[in-house]
Coordinates of C-alpha atoms and ligand atoms in Angstrom, one line a residue:
M7 CA 5.4 33.2 -14.5
R8 CA 6.1 31.2 -17.6
N9 CA 8.7 29.1 -15.8
D10 CA 6.3 28.5 -13.1
R11 CA 3.8 27.1 -15.5
L12 CA 6.3 24.9 -17.3
E13 CA 7.4 23.5 -13.9
R14 CA 3.9 22.7 -13.0
Q15 CA 3.2 21.1 -16.3
S16 CA 6.1 18.7 -15.9
K17 CA 5.2 17.5 -12.5
V18 CA 4.7 13.8 -12.2
N19 CA 1.3 12.7 -10.9
L20 CA 2.2 9.9 -8.5
L21 CA -1.2 8.2 -9.0
N22 CA 0.0 7.5 -12.6
L23 CA 2.7 5.1 -11.4
D24 CA 2.4 1.4 -10.8
Q25 CA 5.1 -0.3 -8.7
Q26 CA 7.4 -0.8 -11.6
A27 CA 7.1 2.9 -12.7
M28 CA 7.4 4.0 -9.1
K29 CA 10.7 2.1 -8.7
A30 CA 12.1 3.5 -11.9
F31 CA 11.1 7.0 -10.7
F32 CA 13.0 6.6 -7.5
A33 CA 15.9 4.9 -9.1
A34 CA 16.3 7.9 -11.5
R35 CA 16.4 10.2 -8.4
G36 CA 19.0 8.1 -6.7
E37 CA 16.7 6.8 -4.1
K38 CA 16.3 3.3 -2.7
A39 CA 13.7 0.9 -4.2
F40 CA 11.8 0.5 -0.9
R41 CA 10.7 4.1 -1.3
A42 CA 8.3 2.9 -4.0
S43 CA 6.5 0.6 -1.6
Q44 CA 6.2 3.4 1.0
L45 CA 4.8 5.8 -1.5
L46 CA 2.3 3.2 -2.9
K47 CA 1.1 2.5 0.7
W48 CA 0.6 6.1 1.5
L49 CA -1.3 6.7 -1.8
H50 CA -3.4 3.6 -2.0
Q51 CA -3.7 2.1 1.4
H52 CA -3.8 5.3 3.5
G53 CA -5.4 7.4 0.8
V54 CA -3.2 10.3 1.5
D55 CA -3.3 13.3 -0.8
E56 CA -0.4 15.4 0.6
I57 CA 3.2 14.5 0.4
E58 CA 3.7 16.5 3.6
T59 CA 1.8 13.8 5.6
M60 CA 4.1 11.0 4.5
T61 CA 6.0 11.0 7.7
N62 CA 8.4 8.1 7.1
L63 CA 10.0 9.7 4.1
G64 CA 12.2 12.3 5.8
K65 CA 12.0 16.0 5.4
A66 CA 14.5 16.4 2.6
L67 CA 12.9 13.7 0.4
R68 CA 9.4 15.1 1.1
A69 CA 10.6 18.6 0.0
S70 CA 12.2 17.3 -3.2
L71 CA 9.1 15.2 -4.0
Q72 CA 6.9 18.2 -3.5
Q73 CA 9.0 20.0 -6.1
A74 CA 8.8 17.2 -8.7
C75 CA 5.4 15.6 -8.1
E76 CA 1.7 16.1 -7.5
I77 CA -1.2 13.9 -6.4
V78 CA -4.1 14.7 -8.6
M79 CA -7.5 12.9 -8.9
P80 CA -10.5 13.5 -11.0
E81 CA -13.1 15.6 -9.3
V82 CA -16.2 13.8 -7.9
V83 CA -19.1 15.6 -9.3
Y84 CA -21.7 13.5 -7.5
E85 CA -22.5 10.2 -6.0
Q86 CA -25.9 8.6 -6.4
A87 CA -27.2 5.6 -4.4
S88 CA -29.8 3.3 -5.8
E89 CA -32.5 1.7 -3.6
D90 CA -30.7 -1.7 -4.1
G91 CA -27.4 -0.4 -2.7
T92 CA -25.7 0.3 -6.0
V93 CA -23.7 3.5 -6.0
K94 CA -22.7 5.5 -9.1
W95 CA -20.1 8.2 -9.2
L96 CA -19.7 10.8 -11.9
L97 CA -16.1 11.9 -12.1
K98 CA -15.0 15.0 -14.0
L99 CA -11.6 14.8 -15.6
A100 CA -9.1 17.7 -15.9
D101 CA -10.2 18.3 -19.6
G102 CA -13.9 18.5 -18.6
N103 CA -14.8 15.0 -19.8
C104 CA -16.9 12.9 -17.4
I105 CA -16.8 9.2 -16.7
E106 CA -18.9 6.9 -14.6
T107 CA -18.0 4.2 -12.0
V108 CA -20.5 1.9 -10.4
Y109 CA -20.4 -0.1 -7.1
I110 CA -22.7 -3.2 -6.9
P111 CA -23.0 -4.9 -3.5
E112 CA -24.4 -8.4 -3.6
G113 CA -24.4 -11.0 -0.8
G114 CA -20.9 -11.2 0.5
R115 CA -19.3 -9.4 -2.4
G116 CA -19.0 -5.9 -3.6
T117 CA -18.1 -5.3 -7.2
L118 CA -16.7 -2.1 -8.7
C119 CA -17.4 -1.5 -12.4
V120 CA -14.5 0.6 -13.7
S121 CA -14.3 2.6 -17.0
S122 CA -11.3 2.5 -19.2
Q123 CA -12.0 5.1 -21.9
V124 CA -14.0 8.3 -22.4
G125 CA -16.7 6.9 -24.6
C126 CA -15.9 4.0 -26.9
T127 CA -15.0 3.4 -30.5
L128 CA -16.6 0.0 -31.0
K129 CA -20.2 1.1 -31.8
C130 CA -22.0 -2.1 -30.5
S131 CA -25.5 -1.5 -31.6
F132 CA -27.2 -2.2 -28.2
C133 CA -24.9 -0.1 -26.0
S134 CA -25.6 3.5 -25.1
T135 CA -21.9 4.3 -24.4
A136 CA -21.4 3.8 -28.1
R137 CA -23.8 6.7 -28.8
Q138 CA -21.6 9.1 -27.0
G139 CA -18.8 8.6 -29.5
F140 CA -15.2 8.4 -28.3
N141 CA -13.0 11.1 -26.8
R142 CA -9.8 9.5 -25.5
N143 CA -8.1 6.8 -23.4
L144 CA -8.0 7.2 -19.7
E145 CA -4.7 7.7 -18.0
V146 CA -3.6 5.3 -15.3
Y147 CA -4.5 7.8 -12.5
E148 CA -7.9 8.3 -14.0
I149 CA -8.5 4.5 -13.9
I150 CA -7.1 3.8 -10.5
S151 CA -8.8 6.9 -9.0
Q152 CA -12.1 5.3 -9.6
L153 CA -11.2 2.6 -7.1
R154 CA -9.6 5.2 -4.8
V155 CA -12.7 7.3 -4.8
A156 CA -14.9 4.2 -4.1
V157 CA -12.7 3.0 -1.3
R158 CA -12.8 6.5 0.2
T159 CA -16.6 6.7 0.1
L160 CA -17.3 3.2 1.2
G161 CA -14.9 3.3 4.0
G162 CA -11.7 1.6 5.1
G163 CA -9.0 0.2 2.8
V164 CA -9.9 -2.5 0.4
K165 CA -8.2 -5.1 2.5
D166 CA -9.8 -4.4 5.8
S167 CA -13.2 -3.1 4.9
R168 CA -14.0 -5.7 2.2
A169 CA -16.6 -3.3 0.8
I170 CA -15.0 -3.8 -2.5
T171 CA -14.0 -7.5 -3.2
N172 CA -14.0 -7.5 -7.0
V173 CA -13.3 -5.2 -9.8
V174 CA -14.7 -5.6 -13.3
M175 CA -13.3 -3.6 -16.3
M176 CA -16.9 -3.3 -17.7
G177 CA -17.6 0.4 -17.5
M178 CA -17.3 2.8 -20.4
G179 CA -14.8 1.8 -23.1
E180 CA -12.9 -1.1 -24.5
P181 CA -10.1 -1.9 -22.0
L182 CA -7.9 -3.7 -24.5
L183 CA -7.8 -0.6 -26.7
N184 CA -6.2 1.2 -23.8
F185 CA -3.8 -1.6 -23.1
D186 CA -0.8 -0.2 -21.2
N187 CA -2.8 2.1 -18.9
V188 CA -5.3 -0.6 -18.1
V189 CA -2.6 -3.2 -17.4
S190 CA -0.8 -0.7 -15.1
A191 CA -4.0 0.1 -13.3
M192 CA -4.9 -3.5 -12.8
D193 CA -1.3 -4.1 -11.5
L194 CA -2.0 -1.5 -8.9
M195 CA -5.3 -3.2 -8.0
M196 CA -3.4 -6.5 -7.4
D197 CA -0.3 -5.0 -5.8
D198 CA 0.0 -5.9 -2.1
M199 CA 1.5 -2.4 -1.5
A200 CA -1.7 -0.9 -3.0
Y201 CA -5.1 -2.7 -3.1
G202 CA -4.0 -6.3 -2.9
L203 CA -7.0 -7.8 -4.8
S204 CA -6.4 -11.3 -6.1
K205 CA -6.1 -11.8 -9.9
R206 CA -9.3 -13.9 -9.8
R207 CA -11.2 -11.0 -8.4
I208 CA -10.3 -8.7 -11.3
T209 CA -12.1 -9.3 -14.5
L210 CA -11.3 -7.6 -17.8
S211 CA -14.2 -7.6 -20.2
T212 CA -13.6 -7.3 -24.0
A213 CA -15.6 -7.2 -27.1
G214 CA -12.8 -9.2 -28.7
V215 CA -9.6 -7.4 -29.7
V216 CA -7.8 -10.6 -30.6
P217 CA -4.1 -9.4 -30.8
A218 CA -4.4 -7.4 -27.6
L219 CA -5.9 -10.5 -25.9
D220 CA -2.8 -12.4 -26.8
R221 CA -0.7 -9.7 -25.5
L222 CA -2.6 -9.6 -22.2
R223 CA -1.9 -13.3 -21.8
E224 CA 1.8 -12.4 -21.8
V225 CA 1.7 -9.7 -19.1
S226 CA -1.3 -10.5 -16.9
D227 CA -3.5 -13.3 -15.7
V228 CA -6.7 -11.5 -14.6
S229 CA -10.0 -13.2 -15.2
L230 CA -11.4 -12.8 -18.7
A231 CA -14.9 -12.0 -19.8
V232 CA -15.8 -11.8 -23.5
S233 CA -18.8 -10.0 -24.9
L234 CA -20.0 -12.6 -27.4
H235 CA -23.7 -11.8 -27.8
A236 CA -24.2 -13.7 -31.1
T237 CA -23.5 -17.3 -32.3
N238 CA -22.8 -16.5 -35.9
D239 CA -20.7 -14.0 -37.7
E240 CA -23.5 -12.5 -39.7
L241 CA -25.3 -11.3 -36.6
R242 CA -22.2 -10.5 -34.6
D243 CA -20.8 -8.4 -37.5
E244 CA -24.0 -6.3 -37.1
I245 CA -24.3 -6.0 -33.4
V246 CA -20.6 -6.1 -32.3
P247 CA -18.9 -4.6 -35.4
I248 CA -15.4 -5.4 -34.3
N249 CA -16.3 -9.0 -35.3
R250 CA -15.7 -8.0 -38.9
K251 CA -12.1 -7.7 -38.0
Y252 CA -11.8 -10.6 -35.6
P253 CA -14.6 -13.1 -36.3
I254 CA -16.0 -15.6 -33.8
K255 CA -13.6 -18.5 -34.6
E256 CA -10.5 -16.3 -34.1
L257 CA -11.9 -14.9 -30.9
L258 CA -12.7 -18.2 -29.4
A259 CA -9.2 -19.5 -30.4
A260 CA -7.7 -16.6 -28.5
C261 CA -9.9 -17.4 -25.5
R262 CA -8.6 -20.9 -25.5
R263 CA -5.1 -19.6 -25.6
Y264 CA -5.7 -17.2 -22.8
I265 CA -6.6 -20.0 -20.3
D266 CA -4.4 -22.7 -21.8
D267 CA -1.8 -22.4 -19.2
K268 CA -4.2 -21.5 -16.4
P269 CA -5.6 -24.6 -14.8
H270 CA -9.1 -24.3 -13.2
R271 CA -9.7 -21.0 -14.9
K272 CA -12.8 -20.3 -17.0
V273 CA -13.7 -17.7 -19.6
T274 CA -17.0 -15.9 -18.9
F275 CA -19.0 -15.3 -22.0
E276 CA -21.4 -12.4 -21.8
Y277 CA -24.6 -12.6 -23.8
V278 CA -27.1 -9.8 -23.9
M279 CA -30.6 -11.1 -24.4
L280 CA -32.2 -9.1 -27.3
E281 CA -35.8 -10.0 -28.1
G282 CA -36.1 -11.7 -31.4
V283 CA -32.5 -11.0 -32.3
N284 CA -30.3 -13.6 -30.6
D285 CA -32.6 -15.3 -28.0
S286 CA -33.9 -18.5 -29.8
V287 CA -33.4 -22.0 -28.6
A288 CA -31.6 -22.8 -31.8
E289 CA -29.1 -20.1 -30.9
A290 CA -28.7 -21.5 -27.4
K291 CA -27.8 -24.8 -28.9
Q292 CA -25.4 -23.2 -31.3
L293 CA -23.8 -21.5 -28.3
V294 CA -23.3 -24.8 -26.7
R295 CA -21.5 -26.1 -29.8
L296 CA -19.3 -23.1 -30.1
L297 CA -18.1 -23.2 -26.5
E298 CA -17.4 -27.0 -26.5
G299 CA -13.9 -27.6 -25.3
I300 CA -13.5 -24.1 -23.7
P301 CA -13.8 -24.1 -19.9
S302 CA -16.5 -21.5 -19.7
K303 CA -19.4 -20.0 -18.0
V304 CA -22.1 -17.9 -19.6
N305 CA -23.5 -14.7 -18.2
L306 CA -26.9 -13.9 -19.6
I307 CA -27.5 -10.2 -19.4
P308 CA -31.1 -8.9 -19.7
F309 CA -30.9 -6.0 -22.2
N310 CA -31.1 -2.6 -20.5
P311 CA -33.1 -0.3 -22.8
F312 CA -32.1 3.4 -23.2
P313 CA -33.7 6.3 -25.0
G314 CA -33.6 5.9 -28.8
T315 CA -32.9 2.2 -29.0
D316 CA -35.0 -0.1 -31.1
Y317 CA -34.1 -3.2 -29.2
H318 CA -36.3 -4.8 -26.5
P319 CA -35.3 -7.1 -23.6
S320 CA -36.2 -10.8 -24.0
S321 CA -39.0 -11.9 -21.8
R322 CA -38.3 -13.7 -18.6
A323 CA -39.7 -16.9 -20.1
V324 CA -37.5 -16.7 -23.1
I325 CA -34.4 -16.1 -21.0
D326 CA -35.4 -19.1 -18.8
R327 CA -35.7 -21.3 -21.9
F328 CA -32.3 -20.1 -23.2
Q329 CA -30.7 -20.7 -19.8
E330 CA -32.2 -24.2 -19.5
T331 CA -31.0 -25.2 -22.9
L332 CA -27.4 -24.2 -21.9
M333 CA -27.6 -25.7 -18.5
S334 CA -29.0 -29.0 -19.7
A335 CA -25.9 -29.2 -21.9
G336 CA -23.7 -28.8 -18.9
L337 CA -22.8 -25.1 -19.3
V338 CA -22.6 -23.1 -16.1
T339 CA -25.1 -20.3 -16.8
I340 CA -25.6 -17.2 -14.6
R341 CA -28.3 -14.7 -15.2
R342 CA -27.2 -11.3 -14.3
K343 CA -29.6 -9.3 -12.2
T344 CA -30.1 -5.8 -13.4
R345 CA -28.9 -3.5 -10.7
G346 CA -29.0 0.2 -10.1
E347 CA -31.7 0.7 -12.8
D348 CA -33.1 3.7 -11.0
I349 CA -29.8 5.6 -11.3
D350 CA -29.0 4.4 -14.8
A351 CA -26.1 2.4 -13.5
A352 CA -26.9 -0.8 -15.4
C353 CA -24.8 -2.4 -18.2
G354 CA -24.7 -0.3 -21.3
Q355 CA -26.2 2.7 -19.6
L356 CA -23.0 4.4 -18.6
V357 CA -22.6 7.4 -20.6
G358 CA -20.9 10.1 -18.5
K359 CA -22.9 12.7 -20.2
V360 CA -23.2 15.5 -17.9
Q361 CA -26.3 17.2 -19.1
D362 CA -28.2 14.0 -19.0
R363 CA -27.0 13.2 -15.5
T364 CA -28.0 16.6 -14.2
R365 CA -31.5 16.2 -15.5
R366 CA -31.9 12.8 -14.0
S367 CA -30.2 13.6 -10.8
A368 CA -33.1 15.9 -9.9
S369 CA -35.5 12.9 -9.8
F370 CA -33.2 10.2 -8.6
G371 CA -31.8 11.2 -5.2
V372 CA -28.3 12.6 -5.4
I373 CA -27.0 11.5 -2.1
K374 CA -24.1 13.8 -2.0
Q375 CA -23.7 16.8 -4.3
V376 CA -20.0 17.2 -4.2
S377 CA -19.7 19.9 -6.8
Q378 CA -22.2 22.1 -8.4
E379 CA -20.4 22.5 -11.7
A380 CA -20.0 19.7 -14.1
Ligands
LIG1 N1 -16.0 -3.0 -24.1 C1 -16.1 -4.0 -23.1 C2 -16.5 -3.6 -21.7 C3 -17.7 -2.7 -21.6 S1 -19.3 -3.3 -21.8 C4 -16.9 -5.2 -23.6 O1 -17.5 -5.0 -24.7 O2 -16.9 -6.2 -23.0 C5 -19.8 -4.3 -20.4 C6 -20.8 -5.3 -20.8 O3 -22.2 -4.7 -20.9 C7 -20.6 -5.9 -22.2 O4 -20.8 -7.3 -22.2 C8 -21.6 -5.2 -23.0 O5 -21.8 -5.9 -24.2 C9 -22.8 -5.1 -22.1 N2 -23.8 -4.2 -22.5 C10 -23.6 -3.1 -23.3 N3 -24.8 -2.4 -23.5 C11 -25.7 -3.1 -22.8 C12 -27.2 -3.0 -22.6 N4 -27.8 -1.9 -23.1 N5 -27.8 -3.9 -21.9 C13 -27.1 -4.9 -21.3 N6 -25.8 -5.1 -21.5 C14 -25.1 -4.2 -22.2

């Protein structure tokens, strides 16, 4: 009995392995490297959950893999669909924590917003995930399973269905504080043996963990988004507290370094519009000065309120004025539409808090109750 348990505990979850790890795994077992590609295809392109069905592996290999490995995903507690086509999943992890993933279709593209941590440590004052506190980093399989679940629901593989064309690491958590696992999961997203998304279609969003941003430059070249939200350190210290450690000037220097050797790439700067806090014309002008010399675009995000917050969204007219000021200075400025509001799937509303979800799900059409317990 005890042995049995020990054996089970030491099983390798194959969804935790990117191509490099998969190759090392097979090398250690004396198998050829091409087995890694076969496995990745079964897992991520065919979405297979049983080693037994991997017919090109041979009987003996399948049997030994069954002894040593498992394929385990978080449990889908429910999926909710918004009137605008946005879909949100609540996933329950093995330890009982829950995370959220959101799919946002728009025109020809479909973007999946993926979580990297259970909760967040950064305490940005306008973000409801911050209120949940922090529990832990997500494992590779917990990150990649969010894409796997979405592909499964939305149909087809990523490559043929094109339902999911982009991934943004903008769900719960700070991806650069879960560096290795996030990089491995993004590698799988880009791997032709797995999801085959191009590096331009994967965006990592950070509040500005400067040393990790420099490390990212060494190992990956996904698109970069930076949550700026303020144009001076005094305000940014208050609303994005990690600024006290890595102030604006250092952050922007790291952004420059990130795209230095990447021609035609731009950094996206996210700027949440908080009424009377950061939305004046003077601040728009200051933003123009700050971003001078950095190939950039600005993404203005209307603030999404949540219970208990003292902030208010800037009015449409104020956002218009802010946007015009940036655009007339030549800055590409996009205004993010708020999506999935009716299912609390908008930016800063992802909380993975089960009790809350259950209460809301009663009034906002759960399209598929996959599991009763949460
Ligand atoms: N930690 C990462 C990624 C998660 S947040 C980061 O900070 O970039 C994804 C984006 O949503 C960030 O730009 C974040 O600042 C923004 N956001 C958080 N709360 C929000 C809210 N209530 N309304 C609008 N945007 C919000």
